[in-house]
Amino acid sequence: GDSVTQMEGPVTLSEEAFLTINCTYTATGYPSLFWYVQYPGEGLQLLLKATKADDKGSNKGFEATYRKETTSFHLEKGSVQVSDSAVYFCALSEDSSNTGKLIFGQGTTLQVKP
Amino acid sequence: DAGITQSPRHKVTETGTPVTLRCHQTENHRYMYWYRQDPGHGLRLIHYSYGVKDTDKGEVSDGYSVSRSKTEDFLLTLESATSSQTSVYFCAISGQGTYNEQFFGPGTRLTVL
């Protein structure tokens, strides 16, 4: 079945460092891809999305490009802040029936130190 | 913020007891979902609903049932709770299907002793 694999965490960076969180997927169809973020004690919220190959999603300085040839959707940010400390989830919507079901990766914890 | 609430927010219960978690939305969204979050597993779909009285199973549905008698409410029931169901449960809603984001509730932390 479809699946999402994220890099193991936790990732610890200093403020203003460059961030990459790797995400690869396996899907039989043409999924939509998402990054969600979870701040401590909260539910998940959408960070960015891409619905077809070569699309780039971006939000709050974060970017990810839908790469069909490498089945990847890596999350990047040029300069992280302490406030970016959170758990990041890559997800796909595998869905030919349009129910919007999501398959999540295991999550990557990011800690940014001042 | 999307109008989505979960109750209770925390619950401790004994093995073998029934438990019902409630998700309530004020957005009139068609789709509702129940996930559980466990370390090392991310979020896994338990059940989802695509309309009133229309529900279907997700990846980890064993031991869980759901009901949706009104657009705004989606109930998750553990008929006889087990320790393996200790988890954080999230409800999510979506207005449409594949291309639309899901909005998540604040979560319910359930401990089964």
Coordinates of C-alpha atoms in Angstrom, one line a residue:
Chain A
G1 CA 0.0 0.0 0.0
D2 CA 0.9 3.7 -0.1
S3 CA 3.3 4.9 2.5
V4 CA 5.4 7.9 3.6
T5 CA 8.9 7.8 5.1
Q6 CA 10.5 10.7 6.9
M7 CA 14.0 11.1 8.2
E8 CA 14.6 10.2 11.8
G9 CA 14.6 12.9 14.4
P10 CA 15.1 14.7 16.5
V11 CA 16.8 17.4 14.5
T12 CA 18.6 20.0 16.5
L13 CA 19.8 23.3 14.9
S14 CA 21.0 26.7 15.9
E15 CA 18.9 29.7 15.1
E16 CA 19.4 30.9 11.4
A17 CA 20.7 27.5 10.3
F18 CA 19.4 25.9 7.1
L19 CA 16.8 23.2 7.5
T20 CA 16.1 20.1 5.4
I21 CA 13.7 17.4 6.5
N22 CA 13.6 14.5 4.0
C23 CA 10.4 12.9 3.0
T24 CA 9.9 10.1 0.4
Y25 CA 6.7 8.3 -0.6
T26 CA 5.4 5.2 -2.2
A27 CA 2.1 5.5 -4.1
T28 CA 0.4 3.7 -6.9
G29 CA -1.5 6.7 -8.3
Y30 CA -0.9 10.4 -8.3
P31 CA -1.1 11.6 -4.7
S32 CA -1.3 15.1 -3.3
L33 CA 1.5 15.8 -0.8
F34 CA 1.4 17.8 2.4
W35 CA 3.5 19.1 5.2
Y36 CA 1.7 19.5 8.6
V37 CA 3.3 21.1 11.7
Q38 CA 2.4 20.3 15.3
Y39 CA 3.4 22.8 18.0
P40 CA 3.6 21.5 21.6
G41 CA 0.2 20.7 23.1
E42 CA -1.7 21.5 19.9
G43 CA -3.3 19.7 17.0
L44 CA -1.8 19.6 13.5
Q45 CA -2.0 22.5 11.1
L46 CA -1.3 22.6 7.4
L47 CA 2.1 24.1 6.5
L48 CA 2.1 23.7 2.7
K49 CA 0.9 21.4 0.0
A50 CA 1.5 20.4 -3.6
T51 CA -1.0 18.6 -5.8
K52 CA 1.0 17.6 -8.9
A53 CA 4.5 16.8 -10.0
D54 CA 6.9 19.8 -10.0
D55 CA 4.6 21.9 -7.9
K56 CA 6.3 23.9 -5.2
G57 CA 4.4 24.5 -2.0
S58 CA 5.6 27.4 0.2
N59 CA 4.5 29.1 3.4
K60 CA 6.2 31.1 6.3
G61 CA 9.6 30.7 4.6
F62 CA 9.2 26.9 4.2
E63 CA 9.3 25.3 0.8
A64 CA 8.9 21.8 -0.6
T65 CA 8.9 20.6 -4.3
Y66 CA 6.9 17.6 -5.5
R67 CA 9.5 15.4 -7.2
K68 CA 7.8 12.5 -9.0
E69 CA 11.1 11.1 -10.4
T70 CA 12.6 10.7 -7.0
T71 CA 9.2 10.3 -5.2
S72 CA 10.2 13.0 -2.7
F73 CA 8.8 16.0 -1.0
H74 CA 11.6 17.4 1.1
L75 CA 10.9 20.3 3.4
E76 CA 13.4 23.2 3.5
K77 CA 13.8 26.6 5.2
G78 CA 16.7 28.9 4.7
S79 CA 17.0 30.3 8.2
V80 CA 15.1 28.7 11.1
Q81 CA 13.9 30.5 14.3
V82 CA 13.4 29.2 17.8
S83 CA 9.6 29.5 17.1
D84 CA 9.9 26.8 14.4
S85 CA 10.5 24.2 17.0
A86 CA 7.8 21.7 16.5
V87 CA 7.0 18.2 15.0
Y88 CA 6.7 18.1 11.3
F89 CA 4.7 15.5 9.4
C90 CA 4.8 14.7 5.8
A91 CA 1.6 13.2 4.4
L92 CA 0.0 12.1 1.2
S93 CA -3.6 11.8 0.0
E94 CA -3.7 8.7 -2.0
D95 CA -7.1 9.1 -3.1
S96 CA -9.0 8.1 -6.2
S97 CA -12.3 8.2 -4.4
N98 CA -11.9 11.8 -3.2
T99 CA -12.4 11.0 0.5
G100 CA -9.3 13.0 1.4
K101 CA -7.8 10.2 3.6
L102 CA -4.2 11.0 4.6
I103 CA -1.3 8.8 5.2
F104 CA 1.3 10.3 7.5
G105 CA 5.0 9.8 8.0
Q106 CA 6.2 9.2 11.5
G107 CA 7.0 12.8 12.2
T108 CA 10.3 14.6 12.7
T109 CA 10.9 16.7 15.8
L110 CA 12.8 19.9 15.2
Q111 CA 14.5 21.8 18.1
V112 CA 16.0 25.2 17.3
K113 CA 18.4 26.6 19.9
P114 CA 19.1 30.3 20.3
Chain B
D1 CA -9.1 28.8 13.4
A2 CA -11.5 26.2 12.2
G3 CA -14.4 25.6 14.7
I4 CA -13.5 22.1 15.8
T5 CA -13.6 20.9 19.4
Q6 CA -13.0 17.6 21.1
S7 CA -14.3 16.3 24.4
P8 CA -13.0 15.3 26.8
R9 CA -9.5 16.6 26.5
H10 CA -8.1 14.1 28.9
K11 CA -9.5 10.8 30.2
V12 CA -8.2 8.0 32.3
T13 CA -10.1 4.8 32.3
E14 CA -9.9 1.1 33.3
T15 CA -9.4 -1.8 30.9
G16 CA -12.7 -3.2 29.7
T17 CA -14.8 -0.1 30.2
P18 CA -16.5 1.7 27.3
V19 CA -15.3 5.1 26.2
T20 CA -16.8 7.6 23.8
L21 CA -14.9 10.6 22.4
R22 CA -16.7 13.4 20.8
C23 CA -15.8 15.7 17.9
H24 CA -17.9 18.7 17.2
Q25 CA -17.5 21.1 14.3
T26 CA -19.2 24.4 13.4
E27 CA -17.9 24.6 9.9
N28 CA -20.5 22.4 8.2
H29 CA -17.8 20.4 6.6
R30 CA -18.7 17.1 4.9
Y31 CA -15.7 15.0 5.8
M32 CA -14.7 14.1 9.4
Y33 CA -11.8 11.8 10.5
W34 CA -10.5 10.2 13.6
Y35 CA -6.8 9.5 13.9
R36 CA -4.6 8.2 16.7
Q37 CA -1.1 9.5 17.3
D38 CA 1.6 7.2 18.7
P39 CA 5.3 7.7 19.0
G40 CA 7.1 6.3 15.9
H41 CA 3.9 5.9 14.0
G42 CA 2.8 9.4 13.2
L43 CA -0.9 9.6 12.8
R44 CA -3.0 6.7 11.7
L45 CA -6.6 6.8 10.4
I46 CA -9.1 5.0 12.5
H47 CA -12.4 5.8 10.8
Y48 CA -13.8 8.6 8.7
S49 CA -17.1 9.9 7.6
Y50 CA -18.2 11.4 4.3
G51 CA -21.7 12.5 5.4
V52 CA -24.4 11.9 7.9
K53 CA -24.6 8.2 8.6
D54 CA -21.9 7.5 6.0
T55 CA -18.7 6.1 7.6
D56 CA -15.9 3.8 6.6
K57 CA -12.9 2.1 8.2
G58 CA -9.4 3.4 8.2
E59 CA -6.0 1.7 8.7
V60 CA -6.5 0.8 12.4
S61 CA -10.2 0.4 12.9
D62 CA -10.2 -2.8 15.0
G63 CA -11.7 -2.2 18.5
Y64 CA -13.3 1.1 17.5
S65 CA -16.7 2.1 16.2
V66 CA -18.0 5.5 15.0
S67 CA -21.3 7.2 14.5
R68 CA -22.4 10.4 12.8
S69 CA -26.1 11.3 13.3
K70 CA -25.6 15.0 12.6
T71 CA -23.2 16.9 10.3
E72 CA -21.5 18.6 13.3
D73 CA -20.8 15.6 15.5
F74 CA -18.6 12.5 15.0
L75 CA -18.3 10.1 17.9
L76 CA -15.6 7.5 18.4
T77 CA -16.4 4.6 20.7
L78 CA -14.1 2.1 22.3
E79 CA -16.5 -0.6 23.2
S80 CA -14.1 -2.3 25.7
A81 CA -10.9 -0.2 26.2
T82 CA -7.5 -2.0 26.2
S83 CA -4.1 -0.7 27.2
S84 CA -3.0 -0.7 23.5
Q85 CA -5.6 2.0 22.9
T86 CA -3.8 4.4 25.2
S87 CA -3.0 7.2 22.8
V88 CA -3.7 10.8 21.7
Y89 CA -6.8 10.9 19.5
F90 CA -7.3 13.7 16.9
C91 CA -10.4 14.6 15.0
A92 CA -10.1 16.4 11.7
I93 CA -12.5 17.9 9.2
S94 CA -12.4 18.8 5.6
G95 CA -14.7 20.6 3.2
Q96 CA -13.8 18.5 0.2
G97 CA -11.7 15.6 -0.5
T98 CA -8.2 15.0 -1.8
Y99 CA -6.9 18.5 -2.5
N100 CA -8.2 20.2 0.5
E101 CA -6.5 20.6 3.8
Q102 CA -7.7 18.9 6.9
F103 CA -8.3 21.0 10.0
F104 CA -7.4 19.3 13.3
G105 CA -8.9 19.5 16.7
P106 CA -6.8 19.9 19.8
G107 CA -6.7 16.2 20.6
T108 CA -7.8 13.9 23.4
R109 CA -5.3 12.2 25.6
L110 CA -6.7 8.8 26.6
T111 CA -5.0 6.5 29.2
V112 CA -6.3 3.0 29.7
L113 CA -5.0 1.4 32.9

